[in-house]
CSV table of C-alpha atoms in Angstrom, one decimal:
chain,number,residue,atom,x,y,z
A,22,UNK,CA,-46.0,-47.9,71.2
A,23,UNK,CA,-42.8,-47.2,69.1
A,24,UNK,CA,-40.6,-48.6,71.3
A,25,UNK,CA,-42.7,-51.7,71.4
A,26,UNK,CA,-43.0,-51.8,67.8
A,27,UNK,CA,-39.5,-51.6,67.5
A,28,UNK,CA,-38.6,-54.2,70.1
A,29,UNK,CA,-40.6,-56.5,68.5
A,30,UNK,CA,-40.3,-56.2,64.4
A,31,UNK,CA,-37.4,-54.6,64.8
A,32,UNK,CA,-36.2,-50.7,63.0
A,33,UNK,CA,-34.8,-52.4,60.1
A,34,UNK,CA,-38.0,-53.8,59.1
A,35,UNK,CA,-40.6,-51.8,57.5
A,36,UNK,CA,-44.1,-52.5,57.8
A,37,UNK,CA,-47.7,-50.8,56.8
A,38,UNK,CA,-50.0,-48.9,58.9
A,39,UNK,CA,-54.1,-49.3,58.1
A,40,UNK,CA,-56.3,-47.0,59.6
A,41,UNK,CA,-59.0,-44.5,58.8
A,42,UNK,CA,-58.1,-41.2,58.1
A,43,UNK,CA,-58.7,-39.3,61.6
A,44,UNK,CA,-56.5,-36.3,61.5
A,45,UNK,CA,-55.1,-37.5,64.7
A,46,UNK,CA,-53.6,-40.7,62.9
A,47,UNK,CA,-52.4,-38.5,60.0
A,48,UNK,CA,-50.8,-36.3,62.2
A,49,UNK,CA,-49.3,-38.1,64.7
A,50,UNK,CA,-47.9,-41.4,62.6
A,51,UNK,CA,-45.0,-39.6,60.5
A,52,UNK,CA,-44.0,-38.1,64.3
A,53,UNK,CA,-44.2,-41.6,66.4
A,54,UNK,CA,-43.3,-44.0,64.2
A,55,UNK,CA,-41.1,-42.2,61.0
A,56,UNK,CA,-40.6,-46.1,59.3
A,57,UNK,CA,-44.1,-46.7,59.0
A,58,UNK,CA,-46.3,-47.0,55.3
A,59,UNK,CA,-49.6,-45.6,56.6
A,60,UNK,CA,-52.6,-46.4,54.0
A,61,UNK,CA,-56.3,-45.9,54.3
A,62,UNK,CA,-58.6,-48.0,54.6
A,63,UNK,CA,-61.2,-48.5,52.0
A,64,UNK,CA,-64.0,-49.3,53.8
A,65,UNK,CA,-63.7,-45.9,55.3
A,66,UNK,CA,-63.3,-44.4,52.5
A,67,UNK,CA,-66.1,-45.7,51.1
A,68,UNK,CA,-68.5,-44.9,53.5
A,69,UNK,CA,-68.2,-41.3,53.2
A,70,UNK,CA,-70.7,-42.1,49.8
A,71,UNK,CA,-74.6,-42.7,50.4
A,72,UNK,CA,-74.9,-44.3,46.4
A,73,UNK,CA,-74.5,-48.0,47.2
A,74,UNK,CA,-72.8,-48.4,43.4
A,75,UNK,CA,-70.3,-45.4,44.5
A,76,UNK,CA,-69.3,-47.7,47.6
A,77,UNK,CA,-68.6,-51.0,45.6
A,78,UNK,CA,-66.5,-49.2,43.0
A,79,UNK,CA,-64.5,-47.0,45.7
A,80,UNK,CA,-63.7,-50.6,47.2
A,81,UNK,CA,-63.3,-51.7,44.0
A,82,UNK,CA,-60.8,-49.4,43.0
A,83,UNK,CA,-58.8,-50.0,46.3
A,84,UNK,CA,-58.9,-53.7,45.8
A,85,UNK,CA,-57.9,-53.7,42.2
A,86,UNK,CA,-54.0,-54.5,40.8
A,87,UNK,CA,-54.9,-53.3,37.6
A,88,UNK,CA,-54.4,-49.7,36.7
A,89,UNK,CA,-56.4,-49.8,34.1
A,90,UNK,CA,-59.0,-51.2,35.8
A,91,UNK,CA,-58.8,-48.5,38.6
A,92,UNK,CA,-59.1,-45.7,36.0
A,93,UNK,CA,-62.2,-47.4,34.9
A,94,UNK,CA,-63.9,-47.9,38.4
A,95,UNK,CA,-62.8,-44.1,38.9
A,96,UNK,CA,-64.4,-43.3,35.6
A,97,UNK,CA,-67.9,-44.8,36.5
A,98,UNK,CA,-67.5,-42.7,40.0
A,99,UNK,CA,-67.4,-39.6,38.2
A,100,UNK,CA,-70.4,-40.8,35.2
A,101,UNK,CA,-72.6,-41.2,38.7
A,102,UNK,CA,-71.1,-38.4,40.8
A,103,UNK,CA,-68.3,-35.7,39.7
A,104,UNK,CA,-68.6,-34.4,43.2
A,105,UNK,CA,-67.8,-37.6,44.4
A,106,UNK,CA,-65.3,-38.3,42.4
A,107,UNK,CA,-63.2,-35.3,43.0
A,108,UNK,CA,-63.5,-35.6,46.6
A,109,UNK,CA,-62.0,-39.1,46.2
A,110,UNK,CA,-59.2,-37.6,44.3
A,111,UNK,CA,-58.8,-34.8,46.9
A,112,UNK,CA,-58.4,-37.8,49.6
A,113,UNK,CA,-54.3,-37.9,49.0
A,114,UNK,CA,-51.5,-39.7,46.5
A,115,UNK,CA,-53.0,-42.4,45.1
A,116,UNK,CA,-50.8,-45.0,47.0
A,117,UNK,CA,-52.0,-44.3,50.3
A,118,UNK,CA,-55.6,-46.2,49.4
A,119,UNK,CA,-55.6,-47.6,45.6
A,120,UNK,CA,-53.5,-51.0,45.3
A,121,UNK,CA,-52.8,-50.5,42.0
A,122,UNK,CA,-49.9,-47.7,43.1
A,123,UNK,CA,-48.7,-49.2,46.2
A,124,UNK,CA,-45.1,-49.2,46.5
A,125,UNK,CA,-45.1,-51.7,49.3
A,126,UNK,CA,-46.7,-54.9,49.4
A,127,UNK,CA,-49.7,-55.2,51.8
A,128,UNK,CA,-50.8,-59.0,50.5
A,129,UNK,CA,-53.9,-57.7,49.4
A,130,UNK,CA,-55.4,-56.2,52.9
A,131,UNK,CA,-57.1,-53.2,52.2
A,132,UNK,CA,-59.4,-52.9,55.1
A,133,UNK,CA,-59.4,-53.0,59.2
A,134,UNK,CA,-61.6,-55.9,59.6
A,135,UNK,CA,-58.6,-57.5,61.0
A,136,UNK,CA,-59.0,-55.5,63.9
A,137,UNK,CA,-63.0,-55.0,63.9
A,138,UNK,CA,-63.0,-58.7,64.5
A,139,UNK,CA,-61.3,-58.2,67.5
A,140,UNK,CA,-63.1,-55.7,69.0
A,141,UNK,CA,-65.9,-57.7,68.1
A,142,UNK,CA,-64.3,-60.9,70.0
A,143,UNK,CA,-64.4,-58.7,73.3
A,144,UNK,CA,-67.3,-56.8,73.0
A,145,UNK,CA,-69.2,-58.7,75.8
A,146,UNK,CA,-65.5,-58.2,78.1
A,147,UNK,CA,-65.6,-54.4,77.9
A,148,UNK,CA,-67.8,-53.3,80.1
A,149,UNK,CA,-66.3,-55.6,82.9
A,150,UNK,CA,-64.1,-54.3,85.2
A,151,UNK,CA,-60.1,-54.1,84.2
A,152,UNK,CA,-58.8,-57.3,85.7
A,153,UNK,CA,-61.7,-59.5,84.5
A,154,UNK,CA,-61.2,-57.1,80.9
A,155,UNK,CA,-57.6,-58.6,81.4
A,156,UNK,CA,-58.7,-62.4,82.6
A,157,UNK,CA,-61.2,-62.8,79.7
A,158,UNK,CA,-59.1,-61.6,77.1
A,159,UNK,CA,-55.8,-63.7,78.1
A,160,UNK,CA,-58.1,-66.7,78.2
A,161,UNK,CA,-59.4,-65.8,74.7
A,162,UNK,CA,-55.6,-66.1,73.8
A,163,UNK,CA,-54.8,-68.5,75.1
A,164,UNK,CA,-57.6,-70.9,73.5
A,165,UNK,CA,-56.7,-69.3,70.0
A,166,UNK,CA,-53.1,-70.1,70.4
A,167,UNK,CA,-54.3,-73.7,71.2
A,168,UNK,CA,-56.3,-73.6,68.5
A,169,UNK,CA,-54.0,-72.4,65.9
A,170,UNK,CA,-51.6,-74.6,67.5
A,171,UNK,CA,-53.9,-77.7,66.7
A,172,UNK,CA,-54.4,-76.1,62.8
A,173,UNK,CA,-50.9,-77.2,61.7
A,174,UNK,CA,-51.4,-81.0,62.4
A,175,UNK,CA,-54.2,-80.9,59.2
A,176,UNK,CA,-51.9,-79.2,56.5
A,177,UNK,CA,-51.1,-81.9,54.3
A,178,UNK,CA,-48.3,-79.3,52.1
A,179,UNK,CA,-45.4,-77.5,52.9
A,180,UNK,CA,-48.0,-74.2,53.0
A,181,UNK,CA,-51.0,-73.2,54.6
A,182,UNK,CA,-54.5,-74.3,54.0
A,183,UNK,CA,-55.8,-70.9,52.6
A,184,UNK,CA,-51.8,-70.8,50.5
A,185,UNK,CA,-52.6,-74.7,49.3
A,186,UNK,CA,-56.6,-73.2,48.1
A,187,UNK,CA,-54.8,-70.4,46.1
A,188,UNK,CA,-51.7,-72.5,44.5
A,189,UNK,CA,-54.4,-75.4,43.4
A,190,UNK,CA,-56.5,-73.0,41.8
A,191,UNK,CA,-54.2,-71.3,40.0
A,192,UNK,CA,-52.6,-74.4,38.8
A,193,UNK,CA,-55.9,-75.1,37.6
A,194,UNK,CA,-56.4,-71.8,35.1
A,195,UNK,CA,-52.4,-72.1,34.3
A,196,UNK,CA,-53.8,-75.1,32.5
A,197,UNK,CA,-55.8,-72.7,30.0
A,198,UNK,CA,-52.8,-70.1,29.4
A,199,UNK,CA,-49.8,-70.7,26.6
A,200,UNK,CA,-46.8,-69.1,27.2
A,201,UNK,CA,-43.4,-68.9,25.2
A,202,UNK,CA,-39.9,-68.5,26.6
A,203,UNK,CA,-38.7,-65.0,26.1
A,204,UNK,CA,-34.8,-65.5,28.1
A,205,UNK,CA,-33.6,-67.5,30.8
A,206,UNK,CA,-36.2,-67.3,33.5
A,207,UNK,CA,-38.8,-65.0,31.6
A,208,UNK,CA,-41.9,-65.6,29.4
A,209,UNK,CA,-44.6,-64.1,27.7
A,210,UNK,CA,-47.9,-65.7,29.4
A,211,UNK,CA,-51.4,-65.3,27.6
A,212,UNK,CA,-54.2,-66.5,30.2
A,213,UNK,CA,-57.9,-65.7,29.8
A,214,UNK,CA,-58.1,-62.2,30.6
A,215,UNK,CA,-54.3,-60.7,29.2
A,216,UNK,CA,-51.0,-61.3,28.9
A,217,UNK,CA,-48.8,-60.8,30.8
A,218,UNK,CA,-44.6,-60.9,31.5
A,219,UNK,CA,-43.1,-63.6,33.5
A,220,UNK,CA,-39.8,-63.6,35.4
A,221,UNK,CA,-38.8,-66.2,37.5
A,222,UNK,CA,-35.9,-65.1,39.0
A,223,UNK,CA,-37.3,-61.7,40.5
A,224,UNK,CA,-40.4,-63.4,41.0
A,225,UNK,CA,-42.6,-60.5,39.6
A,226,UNK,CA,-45.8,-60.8,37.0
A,227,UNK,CA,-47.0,-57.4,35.2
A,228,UNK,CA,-50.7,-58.6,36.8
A,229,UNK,CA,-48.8,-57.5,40.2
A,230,UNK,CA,-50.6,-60.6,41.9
A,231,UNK,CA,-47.3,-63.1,41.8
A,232,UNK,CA,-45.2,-60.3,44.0
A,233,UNK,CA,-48.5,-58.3,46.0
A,234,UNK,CA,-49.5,-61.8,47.6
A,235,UNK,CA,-46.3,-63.7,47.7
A,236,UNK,CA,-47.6,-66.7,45.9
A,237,UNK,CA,-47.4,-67.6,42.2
A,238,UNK,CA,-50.2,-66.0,40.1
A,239,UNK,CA,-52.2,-68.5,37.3
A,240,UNK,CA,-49.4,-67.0,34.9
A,241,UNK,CA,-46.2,-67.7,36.7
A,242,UNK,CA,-47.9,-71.0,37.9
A,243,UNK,CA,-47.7,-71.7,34.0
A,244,UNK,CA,-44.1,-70.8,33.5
A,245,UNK,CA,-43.0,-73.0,36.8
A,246,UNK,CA,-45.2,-76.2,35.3
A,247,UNK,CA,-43.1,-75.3,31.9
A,248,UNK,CA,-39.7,-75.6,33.3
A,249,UNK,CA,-41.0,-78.6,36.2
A,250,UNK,CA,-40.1,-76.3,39.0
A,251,UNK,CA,-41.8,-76.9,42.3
A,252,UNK,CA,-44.2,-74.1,42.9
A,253,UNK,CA,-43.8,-74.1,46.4
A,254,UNK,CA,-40.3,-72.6,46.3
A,255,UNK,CA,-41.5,-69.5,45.0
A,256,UNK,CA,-44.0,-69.0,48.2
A,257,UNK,CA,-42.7,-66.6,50.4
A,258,UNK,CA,-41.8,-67.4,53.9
A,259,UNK,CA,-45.1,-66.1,55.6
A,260,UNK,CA,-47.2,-68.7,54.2
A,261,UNK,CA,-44.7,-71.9,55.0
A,262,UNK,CA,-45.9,-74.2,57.4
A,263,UNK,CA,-42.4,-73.7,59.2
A,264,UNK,CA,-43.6,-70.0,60.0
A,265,UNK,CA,-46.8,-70.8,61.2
A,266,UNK,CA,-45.6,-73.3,63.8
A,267,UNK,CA,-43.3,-71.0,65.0
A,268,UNK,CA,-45.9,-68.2,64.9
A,269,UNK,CA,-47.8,-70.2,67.8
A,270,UNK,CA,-45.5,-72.6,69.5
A,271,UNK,CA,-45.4,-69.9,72.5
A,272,UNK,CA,-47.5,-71.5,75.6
A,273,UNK,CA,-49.6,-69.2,77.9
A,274,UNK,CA,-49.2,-70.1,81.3
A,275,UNK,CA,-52.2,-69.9,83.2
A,276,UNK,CA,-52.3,-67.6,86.7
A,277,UNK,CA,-53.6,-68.7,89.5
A,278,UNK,CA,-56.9,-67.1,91.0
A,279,UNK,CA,-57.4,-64.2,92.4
A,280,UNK,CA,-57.4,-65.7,96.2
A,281,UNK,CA,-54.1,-66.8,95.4
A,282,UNK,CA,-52.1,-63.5,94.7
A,283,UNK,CA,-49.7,-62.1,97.0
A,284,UNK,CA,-50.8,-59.2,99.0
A,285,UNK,CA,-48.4,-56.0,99.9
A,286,UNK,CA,-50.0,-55.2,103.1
A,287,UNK,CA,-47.4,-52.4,103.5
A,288,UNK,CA,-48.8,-50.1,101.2
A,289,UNK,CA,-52.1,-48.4,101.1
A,290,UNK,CA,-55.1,-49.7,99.7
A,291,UNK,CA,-56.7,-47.2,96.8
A,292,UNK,CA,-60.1,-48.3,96.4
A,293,UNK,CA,-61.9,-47.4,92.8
A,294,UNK,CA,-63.5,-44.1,92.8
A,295,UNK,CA,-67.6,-43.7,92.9
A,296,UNK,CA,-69.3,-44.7,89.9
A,297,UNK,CA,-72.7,-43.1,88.7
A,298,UNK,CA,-74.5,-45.1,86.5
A,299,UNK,CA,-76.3,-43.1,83.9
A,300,UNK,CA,-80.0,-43.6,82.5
A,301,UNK,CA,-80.4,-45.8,80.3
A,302,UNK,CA,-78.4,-49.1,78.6
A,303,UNK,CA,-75.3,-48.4,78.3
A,304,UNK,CA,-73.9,-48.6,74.4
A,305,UNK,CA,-71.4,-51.3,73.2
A,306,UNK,CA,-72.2,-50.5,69.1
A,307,UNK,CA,-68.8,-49.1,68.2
A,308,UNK,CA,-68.8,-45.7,67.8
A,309,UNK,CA,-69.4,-44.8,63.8
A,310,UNK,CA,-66.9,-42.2,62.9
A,311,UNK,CA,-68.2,-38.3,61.2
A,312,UNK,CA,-67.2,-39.8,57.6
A,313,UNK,CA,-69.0,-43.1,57.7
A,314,UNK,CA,-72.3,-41.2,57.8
A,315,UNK,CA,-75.5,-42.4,59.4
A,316,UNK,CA,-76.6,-46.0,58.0
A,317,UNK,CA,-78.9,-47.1,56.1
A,318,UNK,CA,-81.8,-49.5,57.1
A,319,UNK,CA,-84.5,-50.9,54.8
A,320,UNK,CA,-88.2,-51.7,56.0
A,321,UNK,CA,-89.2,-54.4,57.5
A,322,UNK,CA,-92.4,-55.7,56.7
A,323,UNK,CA,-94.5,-56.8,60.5
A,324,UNK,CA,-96.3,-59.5,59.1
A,325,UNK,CA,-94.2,-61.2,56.5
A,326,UNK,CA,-90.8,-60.5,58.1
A,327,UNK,CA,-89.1,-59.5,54.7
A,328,UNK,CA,-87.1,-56.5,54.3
A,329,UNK,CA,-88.0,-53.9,51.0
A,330,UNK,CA,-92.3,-53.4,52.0
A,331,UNK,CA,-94.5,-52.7,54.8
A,332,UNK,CA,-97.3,-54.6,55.8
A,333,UNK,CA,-99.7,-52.0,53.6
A,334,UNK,CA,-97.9,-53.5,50.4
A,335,UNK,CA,-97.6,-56.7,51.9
A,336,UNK,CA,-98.4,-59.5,48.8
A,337,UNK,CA,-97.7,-62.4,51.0
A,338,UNK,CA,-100.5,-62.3,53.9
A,339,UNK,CA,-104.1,-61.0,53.2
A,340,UNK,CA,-106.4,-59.6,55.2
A,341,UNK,CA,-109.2,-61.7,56.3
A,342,UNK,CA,-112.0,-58.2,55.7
A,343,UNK,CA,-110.7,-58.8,52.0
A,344,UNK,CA,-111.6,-62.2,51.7
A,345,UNK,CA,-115.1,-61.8,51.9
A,346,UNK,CA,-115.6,-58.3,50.6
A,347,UNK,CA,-117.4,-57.5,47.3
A,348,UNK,CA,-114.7,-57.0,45.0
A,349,UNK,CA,-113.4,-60.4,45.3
A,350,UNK,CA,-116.5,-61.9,45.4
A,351,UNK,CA,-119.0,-60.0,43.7
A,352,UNK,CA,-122.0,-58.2,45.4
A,353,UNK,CA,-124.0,-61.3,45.5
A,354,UNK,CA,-127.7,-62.4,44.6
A,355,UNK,CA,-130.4,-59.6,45.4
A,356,UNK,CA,-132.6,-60.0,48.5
A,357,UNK,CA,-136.1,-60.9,48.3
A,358,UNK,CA,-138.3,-58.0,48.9
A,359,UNK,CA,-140.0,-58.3,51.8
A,360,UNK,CA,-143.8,-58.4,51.9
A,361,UNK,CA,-145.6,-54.7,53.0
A,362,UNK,CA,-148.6,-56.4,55.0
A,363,UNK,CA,-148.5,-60.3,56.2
């Protein structure tokens, strides 16, 4: 894997490492690959909590730029848990899972849904044998290539679509700020929420969003619209429209089939060992780690379908006995008494 890793980005470069925090990773990371930022991920993290508002402010105070704002989310953890609380401050420095203390830019990723997607992709390839596991997967590839090939033709800007979405919104809230020129290439910016420092020329904002996602923030978008400078000069390079076309231009070439393949009838055949197939289906739910806990599933009402009741609480269907009983109708009219002798 390292030497891969380095074949590929390259030594010089240093990138980030997102994973859970299995003792296995921790350990074996600063040994394999030395250059590597390893960070935790937040979902993780967050699911060694059972209180639902615990989880949204542990993800919240991962996600957030803001210090201030993570020292408040952290405050609220320990108002509804202080056990909880310490054990999130227990987890490590604070830069290995808040965003707020990062020292490296990770463009606002703080989860491994990038790679849950994936597995999620091949889940119906896995339990196939290794060359159709292989087959399936280079196809899938080789479509998405094709796909993301295809993507580039509809960008009408120098920049991505999802780049484009982020500059033309924050070009719209820029309109809302005033800012004042401070020096050459720096201003003070007050937008909607706070104010914030400027500089153009290191390309940096004090909100931390201008140099964490490589694209101008709604404050430096003002500064740029002040001086006339095109915006899309201070977009990094990962986001051109240059990168992404050379991101995809490689073309999969397609193997022949299987009938096809050159046989070496000099060596000896090794057939796949015996397989006992064990009661039961066999699982393809990924495997929840110790910390995530077991989760949490509401009722499901059997007549309504609606999650939250049974069908003993049920308001929505009625049971046909209670339609006609006495106390929704009343015990109705006496009966005549019936003569003794005719």
């Amino acid at each position: 894997m390292a030497t891969t890793m380095d074949h590929v980005v390259g030594v010089d470069h240093q990138f980030i490492l997102l994973s859970d925090r299995h003792k296995s990773i921790i350990q074996g990371v600063p040994k394999i690959l030395p250059n590597v930022v390893h960070m935790y991920c937040s979902y993780h993290m967050s699911g060694k909590f059972g209180h639902k508002k615990i989880k949204f402010l542990v993800q919240e105070s991962a996600k957030t730029l803001n210090q201030q704002e993570f020292w408040g989310n952290m405050l609220g953890i320990w108002v509804l848990s202080s056990k909880a609380h310490e054990k999130l401050m227990d987890v490590g420095p604070l830069e290995k899972w808040a965003s707020a203390f990062q020292e490296k830019s990770r463009y606002g990723i703080v989860t491994t849904n990038h790679v849950e997607s994936w597995n999620n992709m091949i889940i119906g390839e896995r339990m196939m044998p290794v060359t159709t596991i292989v087959s399936m997967i280079r196809d899938n590839v080789i479509r998405h290539y094709r796909d993301y090939r295809n993507d580039f033709l509809k960008f009408n800007s120098p920049v991505t679509t999802w780049c484009q979405e982020q500059i033309v919104h924050n070009a719209a809230v820029a309109r809302k700020c005033t800012l004042e020129r401070a020096s050459a290439g720096i201003w003070s910016v007050r937008g909607l929420k706070r104010s914030c420092v400027v500089d153009l020329n290191k390309r940096t904002c004090t909100c931390k969003w201008f140099q964490t996602m490589g694209i101008p923030c709604e404050h430096a978008m003002a500064a740029i619209k002040e001086v006339g400078f095109d915006p899309y000069k201070f977009v990094e390079v990962y986001y051109l429209k240059e990168t992404y076309i050379e991101t995809y231009r490689e073309e999969w070439t397609p193997t022949r089939g299987k009938e096809e393949w050159p046989i070496d009838r000099q060596r000896r055949r090794i057939l796949p060992p015996l397989k006992t197939s064990k009661a039961g289906r066999p699982k393809t739910a990924r495997k929840r780690g110790k910390a995530e806990g077991v989760p949490v599933q509401s009722r499901r009402c059997s007549m309504c379908r609606v999650r939250g009741h049974n069908k003993s609480t049920c308001l929505e269907c009625v049971d046909d006995y209670q339609l006609f009983s006495h106390t929704l109708f009343g015990e109705g009219p006496p009966l005549s008494p019936v003569p003794a002798t005719i």
